[in-house]
XYZ file of C-alpha atoms in Angstrom:
580
model
C 0.000 0.000 0.000
C 2.824 2.342 0.886
C 4.513 1.504 -2.396
C 1.404 2.469 -4.379
C 0.946 5.657 -2.365
C 4.586 6.661 -2.763
C 4.432 5.927 -6.472
C 1.279 8.065 -6.833
C 2.763 10.941 -4.798
C 5.980 10.758 -6.807
C 4.060 10.987 -10.061
C 2.000 13.904 -8.708
C 5.099 15.802 -7.556
C 6.770 15.212 -10.918
C 3.867 16.968 -12.616
C 4.534 20.060 -10.501
C 8.092 20.461 -11.788
C 8.847 21.927 -15.229
C 10.482 19.813 -17.893
C 12.882 20.808 -20.675
C 10.003 21.737 -22.972
C 8.722 24.198 -20.365
C 12.064 25.994 -20.422
C 12.098 26.168 -24.226
C 8.522 27.502 -24.297
C 9.320 29.981 -21.498
C 12.317 31.397 -23.398
C 10.182 31.714 -26.526
C 7.351 33.522 -24.709
C 9.716 35.844 -22.818
C 11.564 36.670 -26.038
C 8.312 37.684 -27.762
C 7.268 39.768 -24.727
C 10.648 41.576 -24.620
C 10.470 42.436 -28.323
C 6.926 43.767 -27.960
C 7.914 45.820 -24.890
C 10.834 47.374 -26.786
C 8.569 48.192 -29.695
C 5.934 49.741 -27.410
C 8.609 51.987 -25.908
C 9.665 53.160 -29.373
C 6.060 53.952 -30.285
C 5.643 56.302 -27.323
C 8.883 58.260 -27.882
C 8.708 62.111 -27.942
C 8.057 63.708 -31.335
C 7.496 67.245 -32.610
C 5.566 67.944 -35.804
C 8.082 68.920 -38.447
C 10.858 66.809 -36.920
C 12.623 64.855 -39.653
C 12.685 61.061 -39.246
C 15.550 59.558 -41.190
C 14.968 56.179 -42.821
C 18.275 54.468 -43.451
C 18.629 52.046 -46.352
C 21.340 50.135 -44.475
C 20.040 46.530 -44.195
C 21.155 46.258 -40.549
C 18.191 48.460 -39.574
C 15.659 46.279 -41.413
C 14.958 43.829 -38.517
C 14.017 46.754 -36.258
C 11.879 48.285 -39.004
C 10.184 44.919 -39.564
C 9.354 44.599 -35.862
C 7.790 48.081 -35.855
C 5.639 47.206 -38.880
C 4.533 43.846 -37.459
C 3.544 45.517 -34.170
C 1.330 48.027 -36.018
C -0.272 45.267 -38.069
C -1.086 43.078 -35.065
C -2.556 45.972 -33.103
C -4.693 46.792 -36.141
C -5.668 43.102 -36.348
C -6.865 43.099 -32.723
C -9.098 46.109 -33.379
C -10.298 44.481 -36.610
C -11.338 41.348 -34.688
C -13.253 43.467 -32.162
C -14.953 45.321 -35.007
C -15.775 42.012 -36.723
C -17.250 40.382 -33.641
C -19.374 43.417 -32.766
C -20.623 44.712 -36.091
C -20.496 41.471 -38.106
C -22.632 39.719 -35.491
C -24.939 42.707 -35.077
C -25.600 42.857 -38.823
C -26.187 39.088 -38.994
C -28.621 39.032 -36.077
C -30.620 42.222 -36.707
C -32.347 43.117 -39.979
C -32.504 46.774 -38.987
C -28.801 46.911 -38.158
C -28.000 45.037 -41.380
C -29.650 47.762 -43.478
C -27.227 50.305 -41.993
C -24.023 48.375 -41.262
C -23.575 46.510 -44.554
C -23.970 49.613 -46.787
C -21.558 51.498 -44.502
C -19.003 48.679 -44.861
C -19.513 48.782 -48.640
C -18.777 52.509 -48.584
C -15.839 52.270 -46.168
C -14.089 49.517 -48.125
C -14.233 51.717 -51.223
C -12.702 54.756 -49.500
C -8.974 54.785 -50.247
C -6.522 54.505 -47.382
C -5.232 57.944 -48.389
C -8.715 59.298 -47.673
C -8.716 57.812 -44.163
C -5.165 58.993 -43.501
C -5.816 62.607 -44.463
C -8.455 62.825 -41.701
C -7.009 60.457 -39.088
C -3.505 61.935 -38.948
C -4.730 65.371 -37.880
C -7.074 63.933 -35.234
C -4.487 61.588 -33.696
C -1.722 64.212 -33.617
C -4.127 66.533 -31.781
C -5.000 63.674 -29.396
C -1.336 62.781 -28.685
C 0.658 66.025 -29.010
C 4.467 65.907 -28.797
C 4.480 62.107 -29.062
C 5.054 59.467 -31.711
C 1.756 57.916 -30.595
C -0.121 60.358 -32.859
C 1.437 59.269 -36.184
C 1.616 55.649 -34.932
C -2.119 55.556 -34.153
C -2.876 57.097 -37.567
C -0.838 54.356 -39.269
C -2.535 51.639 -37.184
C -5.927 53.098 -38.085
C -5.018 53.087 -41.780
C -3.944 49.435 -41.595
C -7.180 48.682 -39.705
C -9.159 50.061 -42.656
C -7.393 47.583 -44.956
C -8.239 44.614 -42.693
C -11.597 45.104 -40.971
C -14.087 45.193 -43.861
C -13.106 41.839 -45.348
C -13.171 40.123 -41.940
C -16.527 41.660 -40.969
C -18.219 40.657 -44.241
C -16.845 37.114 -44.060
C -17.943 36.680 -40.442
C -21.356 38.164 -41.247
C -21.798 35.657 -44.076
C -20.877 32.606 -41.962
C -23.009 33.655 -38.979
C -25.971 34.026 -41.340
C -25.398 30.452 -42.567
C -25.226 28.657 -39.202
C -26.944 25.238 -39.691
C -30.519 24.986 -38.489
C -29.764 21.943 -36.309
C -27.260 23.993 -34.285
C -29.823 26.773 -33.904
C -32.401 24.247 -32.697
C -29.895 22.795 -30.227
C -29.227 26.279 -28.849
C -32.960 26.848 -28.426
C -33.366 23.506 -26.687
C -30.608 24.292 -24.170
C -31.933 27.869 -23.690
C -28.589 29.460 -24.563
C -28.451 33.218 -24.168
C -27.293 35.410 -27.091
C -23.903 35.717 -25.329
C -23.555 31.919 -25.068
C -24.779 31.380 -28.643
C -22.090 33.743 -29.881
C -19.199 31.925 -28.160
C -20.567 28.373 -28.366
C -22.044 28.361 -31.888
C -21.350 31.469 -33.995
C -17.608 31.802 -33.371
C -16.726 28.062 -33.546
C -18.772 27.560 -36.723
C -17.232 30.656 -38.350
C -13.681 30.041 -37.161
C -12.207 28.169 -40.192
C -13.432 30.834 -42.634
C -12.537 33.654 -40.227
C -8.951 32.425 -40.010
C -8.516 32.431 -43.784
C -9.995 35.939 -43.935
C -7.701 37.019 -41.092
C -4.682 35.776 -43.021
C -5.936 37.635 -46.068
C -6.452 40.800 -44.022
C -2.900 40.594 -42.698
C -1.699 40.294 -46.276
C -3.870 43.262 -47.289
C -2.176 45.241 -44.530
C 1.205 44.424 -46.055
C -0.111 45.460 -49.460
C -0.918 48.997 -48.191
C 1.866 49.274 -45.625
C 3.795 51.758 -47.796
C 0.872 54.203 -47.816
C 0.172 53.765 -44.089
C 3.750 54.425 -42.933
C 4.274 57.519 -45.106
C 1.687 59.989 -43.786
C 1.315 63.692 -44.606
C 0.023 66.577 -42.499
C 0.360 70.332 -43.032
C 2.261 69.661 -46.287
C 4.860 67.676 -44.306
C 5.592 64.006 -44.805
C 6.124 61.771 -41.774
C 7.992 58.542 -42.478
C 7.414 56.116 -39.623
C 10.223 53.566 -39.165
C 9.046 50.355 -40.823
C 9.316 48.172 -43.899
C 6.775 50.334 -45.742
C 8.749 53.554 -45.268
C 11.945 51.632 -46.113
C 10.378 50.563 -49.425
C 9.187 54.148 -50.096
C 12.710 55.481 -49.486
C 14.232 52.775 -51.703
C 11.825 53.594 -54.552
C 12.545 57.302 -54.226
C 16.288 56.601 -54.372
C 15.863 53.979 -57.141
C 17.931 51.586 -55.008
C 17.344 48.072 -56.371
C 19.630 46.532 -53.763
C 17.496 47.934 -50.922
C 14.352 46.650 -52.654
C 15.879 43.149 -52.675
C 16.679 43.385 -48.968
C 13.084 44.461 -48.273
C 11.686 41.480 -50.206
C 13.893 39.052 -48.277
C 12.932 40.590 -44.935
C 9.244 40.416 -45.807
C 9.644 36.720 -46.651
C 11.331 36.055 -43.302
C 8.690 37.981 -41.326
C 5.767 36.271 -43.092
C 7.279 32.833 -42.457
C 7.804 33.700 -38.775
C 4.276 34.879 -38.062
C 2.902 31.986 -40.127
C 4.723 29.528 -37.853
C 4.077 31.376 -34.578
C 0.481 32.453 -35.154
C -1.465 31.227 -38.159
C -0.252 27.626 -38.396
C -1.112 26.910 -34.710
C -4.495 28.631 -35.124
C -5.331 26.678 -38.292
C -4.349 23.446 -36.536
C -6.544 24.336 -33.558
C -9.487 25.392 -35.767
C -9.665 21.966 -37.428
C -11.816 20.683 -34.560
C -14.475 23.311 -35.280
C -15.270 22.171 -38.814
C -18.960 21.268 -39.168
C -18.647 17.828 -40.691
C -19.576 14.293 -39.709
C -16.584 12.639 -41.360
C -13.053 13.272 -40.180
C -10.516 15.080 -42.320
C -7.724 13.356 -44.166
C -5.018 14.391 -41.745
C -4.635 16.904 -38.969
C -2.572 19.975 -39.756
C 0.744 19.822 -37.898
C 2.239 22.710 -35.930
C 5.563 22.436 -34.139
C 4.490 25.205 -31.750
C 1.351 23.298 -30.730
C 3.431 20.132 -30.284
C 5.902 22.093 -28.139
C 3.229 23.324 -25.722
C 1.632 19.854 -25.616
C 4.941 18.468 -24.300
C 5.193 21.030 -21.498
C 3.845 20.625 -17.963
C 3.414 24.128 -16.567
C 2.024 25.584 -19.771
C -0.487 22.742 -20.109
C -1.671 23.407 -16.556
C -1.874 27.113 -17.405
C -3.904 26.241 -20.506
C -6.337 24.172 -18.435
C -6.789 27.079 -16.007
C -7.428 29.446 -18.923
C -10.042 27.025 -20.311
C -11.835 27.002 -16.963
C -11.708 30.796 -16.828
C -13.050 31.054 -20.386
C -15.937 28.718 -19.571
C -16.779 30.836 -16.531
C -16.562 33.946 -18.704
C -19.025 32.503 -21.226
C -21.418 31.267 -18.549
C -21.303 34.413 -16.425
C -24.695 34.937 -14.825
C -25.182 38.542 -15.891
C -25.171 37.513 -19.586
C -27.493 34.531 -19.175
C -31.124 35.018 -20.118
C -34.139 33.231 -18.712
C -36.156 30.813 -20.876
C -38.419 32.574 -23.335
C -41.976 33.131 -22.036
C -44.677 33.732 -24.668
C -46.545 36.236 -22.493
C -43.500 38.519 -22.200
C -43.162 39.571 -25.839
C -41.257 42.891 -26.061
C -43.077 45.923 -27.432
C -40.640 46.145 -30.368
C -41.522 42.618 -31.532
C -45.251 43.244 -31.189
C -44.963 46.263 -33.488
C -42.102 45.017 -35.639
C -43.593 46.077 -38.988
C -44.160 49.651 -37.745
C -40.655 49.841 -36.254
C -39.129 48.553 -39.505
C -41.077 51.135 -41.485
C -39.866 53.992 -39.271
C -36.294 52.649 -39.405
C -36.370 52.466 -43.216
C -37.663 56.040 -43.408
C -34.876 57.248 -41.085
C -32.223 55.473 -43.156
C -33.658 56.886 -46.371
C -33.640 60.418 -44.949
C -30.050 60.030 -43.705
C -28.933 58.765 -47.130
C -30.821 61.588 -48.857
C -29.244 64.223 -46.595
C -25.763 62.760 -47.102
C -26.132 62.676 -50.878
C -27.581 66.199 -50.838
C -24.638 67.551 -48.826
C -22.161 65.814 -51.136
C -23.877 67.116 -54.281
C -24.054 70.641 -52.840
C -20.358 70.581 -51.918
C -19.308 69.278 -55.335
C -21.573 71.689 -57.219
C -20.226 74.654 -55.224
C -16.560 73.973 -55.967
C -16.601 72.394 -59.439
C -18.023 73.027 -62.862
C -20.242 70.440 -64.513
C -17.527 69.601 -67.032
C -15.097 68.729 -64.216
C -17.651 66.497 -62.527
C -18.429 64.682 -65.779
C -14.706 64.213 -66.446
C -14.163 62.645 -63.017
C -17.168 60.368 -63.571
C -15.633 59.304 -66.890
C -12.386 58.490 -65.058
C -14.426 56.439 -62.595
C -16.048 54.449 -65.411
C -12.607 53.722 -66.897
C -11.388 52.395 -63.551
C -14.649 50.444 -63.096
C -14.073 48.720 -66.455
C -10.595 47.673 -65.312
C -11.988 46.380 -62.033
C -14.673 44.193 -63.618
C -12.357 42.788 -66.285
C -9.913 41.789 -63.562
C -12.673 40.283 -61.405
C -13.750 38.075 -64.328
C -10.176 37.016 -65.123
C -9.336 36.291 -61.486
C -12.538 34.294 -61.000
C -11.818 32.108 -64.014
C -8.285 31.434 -62.791
C -8.532 31.266 -58.999
C -11.904 29.593 -58.350
C -10.713 26.212 -59.710
C -7.367 26.635 -57.936
C -9.059 27.567 -54.646
C -11.386 24.552 -54.802
C -8.497 22.222 -55.590
C -6.487 23.567 -52.632
C -9.428 23.704 -50.204
C -10.359 20.056 -50.805
C -6.797 18.898 -50.055
C -5.583 19.776 -46.513
C -2.071 18.525 -47.292
C -1.822 20.942 -50.222
C -3.355 23.767 -48.151
C -0.539 23.446 -45.595
C 2.020 24.097 -48.329
C 0.029 26.730 -50.205
C -0.894 28.798 -47.126
C 2.491 30.492 -46.434
C 3.211 30.866 -50.159
C -0.165 32.528 -50.792
C 0.333 34.753 -47.752
C 3.676 35.988 -49.060
C 2.360 36.601 -52.577
C -0.747 38.365 -51.216
C 1.435 40.526 -48.972
C 3.790 41.485 -51.776
C 3.514 45.294 -52.193
C 2.790 46.457 -55.720
C 5.415 49.159 -55.293
C 8.183 46.569 -55.546
C 7.104 45.814 -59.127
C 7.387 49.453 -60.207
C 10.975 49.111 -61.557
C 9.991 46.203 -63.813
C 6.775 47.865 -65.046
C 8.354 51.260 -65.701
C 11.369 49.795 -67.502
C 9.237 47.499 -69.695
C 6.760 50.245 -70.650
C 9.499 52.711 -71.571
C 11.722 50.216 -73.348
C 9.004 48.648 -75.514
C 6.840 51.811 -75.873
C 3.814 50.079 -74.350
C 0.422 51.651 -73.695
C 0.383 52.869 -70.082
C -3.411 52.521 -69.777
C -3.189 48.798 -70.531
C 0.071 47.654 -68.968
C -0.282 49.243 -65.528
C -3.635 47.487 -65.180
C -2.166 44.064 -64.222
C -0.809 45.686 -61.054
C -4.423 45.902 -59.844
C -4.660 42.098 -59.889
C -2.681 42.091 -56.656
C -5.619 43.881 -55.037
C -8.199 41.442 -56.425
C -7.100 37.836 -56.766
C -6.287 37.008 -53.153
C -9.751 37.948 -51.861
C -11.259 35.494 -54.337
C -8.677 32.759 -53.727
C -8.711 32.838 -49.910
C -12.510 32.913 -49.652
C -12.903 30.067 -52.152
C -10.319 28.009 -50.215
C -12.260 28.702 -47.004
C -15.515 27.629 -48.681
C -14.070 24.482 -50.218
C -12.392 23.463 -46.948
C -15.742 23.376 -45.099
C -17.656 21.431 -47.745
C -19.216 18.443 -45.912
C -16.990 15.408 -46.336
C -19.988 13.079 -46.296
C -21.470 14.801 -49.361
C -18.126 14.583 -51.151
C -17.942 10.883 -50.382
C -21.505 10.393 -51.658
C -20.479 12.098 -54.914
C -17.515 9.733 -55.147
C -19.697 6.682 -54.480
C -22.161 7.760 -57.183
C -19.254 8.308 -59.614
C -20.528 11.745 -60.575
C -18.904 13.382 -63.580
C -16.768 16.480 -63.178
C -19.360 18.896 -64.576
C -22.245 17.405 -62.541
C -20.140 17.432 -59.357
C -19.270 21.108 -59.858
C -22.813 22.144 -60.811
C -24.643 20.273 -58.034
C -22.156 20.272 -55.149
C -19.033 22.400 -55.404
C -20.382 25.612 -56.968
C -23.460 25.792 -54.685
C -21.235 25.048 -51.665
C -18.646 27.742 -52.334
C -21.013 30.315 -53.853
C -21.650 32.292 -50.611
C -17.906 32.406 -49.932
C -17.131 33.427 -53.499
C -19.640 36.284 -53.401
C -18.122 37.525 -50.127
C -14.674 37.383 -51.711
C -15.874 39.125 -54.873
C -17.488 41.982 -52.900
C -14.325 42.596 -50.885
C -12.208 42.130 -54.014
C -14.060 44.960 -55.737
C -13.296 47.261 -52.816
C -9.681 46.123 -52.809
C -9.384 46.677 -56.555
C -10.686 50.250 -56.273
C -8.135 50.880 -53.534
C -5.393 49.226 -55.592
C -6.200 51.511 -58.531
C -4.694 54.409 -56.574
C -1.428 52.500 -56.269
C -1.475 51.008 -59.775
C -2.575 53.890 -62.022
C 0.364 56.127 -61.079
C 3.727 54.343 -60.856
C 7.098 55.916 -60.095
C 10.682 54.766 -60.112
C 13.265 57.383 -59.235
C 12.462 60.506 -61.269
C 10.237 58.654 -63.778
C 6.456 58.686 -63.258
C 3.878 57.026 -65.501
C 0.213 57.999 -65.206
C -2.716 56.001 -66.583
C -6.191 57.358 -67.234
C -8.420 56.553 -64.256
C -9.934 57.695 -61.008
C -7.127 56.200 -58.902
C -4.502 58.321 -60.649
C -6.745 61.389 -60.200
C -6.962 60.858 -56.414
C -3.231 60.144 -56.131
C -2.326 63.259 -58.112
C -4.365 65.654 -55.968
C -3.363 63.899 -52.741
C 0.264 64.666 -53.561
C -0.739 68.287 -54.204
C -2.732 68.505 -50.988
C -5.849 69.722 -52.877
C -8.641 68.642 -50.517
C -11.662 69.625 -52.708
C -10.413 67.493 -55.611
C -9.588 64.641 -53.207
C -13.121 64.812 -51.809
C -14.575 64.832 -55.333
C -12.567 61.766 -56.375
C -13.341 59.817 -53.192
C -17.023 60.794 -53.360
C -17.366 59.595 -56.959
C -15.518 56.375 -56.091
C -17.807 55.680 -53.112
C -20.961 56.301 -55.139
C -19.798 54.021 -57.945
C -18.824 51.190 -55.613
C -22.119 51.476 -53.739
C -24.089 51.576 -56.990
C -22.428 48.464 -58.426
C -22.715 46.625 -55.104
C -26.442 47.325 -54.915
C -26.989 46.549 -58.597
C -24.918 43.369 -58.929
C -23.311 41.978 -55.795
C -26.060 42.355 -53.200
C -28.665 40.490 -55.318
C -26.117 37.718 -55.805
C -25.464 37.710 -52.061
C -29.178 37.293 -51.344
C -29.270 34.470 -53.882
C -26.348 32.800 -52.112
C -28.130 33.014 -48.760
C -31.552 31.858 -49.909
C -30.647 29.128 -52.394
C -27.046 27.971 -52.026
C -26.559 27.056 -48.364
C -24.989 23.651 -47.947
C -25.553 23.247 -44.221
């Protein structure tokens, strides 16, 4: 008896002591915390408006610049997740909120980052005077605007498509809205949300040059980071520095893929809504490392208990629904909806009236018509690229999404390619156009593909990866032909995800037009005909009325095409093509 008791006590005491894996994990965690603390100290350093910030092209400064950029992007990602959880869920759960939130997201995703920066930089510098926090917050806000809209729309789409059996189970267990969100909505949406989060991080890299080179009072502020390093290298026409920037971006993307996204994708596999297991679990050396530890596993168990208590907190739990206690709003829902629609219509009418009055006061009719013509030229480029990217990347996305082993390899490669800033291709484009006397209006257009294709690809991969395995196996057992399989199973299954990707791709393409329609390398600048080049030109001049005109026309066009084409397709995807 004593032998058994001593053996049990010895085993129990051994669990209380750390092992070698605990020490490795502890060094890794402390290293990350130290780097973040150093970066936070740099962000709060003193700064006076007008003070010159030198960006050195010496490659030894690139690791520090990369850390500053990654810190801004992750802070923006945290705020984007909060925005997604709040407004994406609100729009999915409330018809009245949906009528306001979704059009606002459509408008916001069409506003160029330069438009957000011109307003945000002044406000944040006034909020944090004599500190780097002002320009830093403006840059974080600009990166947030390149991440949040895609994540919110994707989360909204998946929450709207929660399977009816899960909804019935939640009703049976009398889950409160708070518990439904954490127990059903978030787990069901997690696989697609992770792919959209990776895409949003890549979109942040795409616009990092614009976000780290901000202007206020006709003064340019270059924040230390990879984006400002690339801007300085382009201005100096330094091809060697451009190469160093590409290599550093590759290293950084591989690091945060291994430390963040690969563990999250591995963890999210258990939340897939399917009755048949996947082919093989996605491996992550970081997850395996923490599984081998003792202290960190105990810490993880404590955090799980705390999270369960947080979800089941009494203040957020509702009593079972009683028929006699119907709220007044639900009893008069049709009247409330009518009043709400009238209010929204009046707000839209007032906003359009103010915009038209402002434009009419400052500009002649010929100028307005010319800018609208530029918008139609850019719109033609956008839709041609959407069609081309759909034909190319939908089959590729389905092929990758149905093969987890391929997805593990493709994920970091796609992240790097999606994060690749268009600015780094300027030398090649400018040299080719000048050398071969090419048409600028045609050959700068492919640069916009970088703002389109990844939204389509990542959303299609997310849709294909959650296709029910049992239905795929039934198709295999019935020996369905390729065309019948695509028409009856694959296309209906990925259609909601594709529409979400196409809507965000349109907004990304309009934003990318500002980067793509005016390219520079050293002292050479090529300008294509289009609304993006118009906004870029007057942003460089600091001409606010023309900037407002260009952004206003762009917002109206994006909203018009979304309401005319994409929203009806979205409704079709919700009402007819839900697989679960």
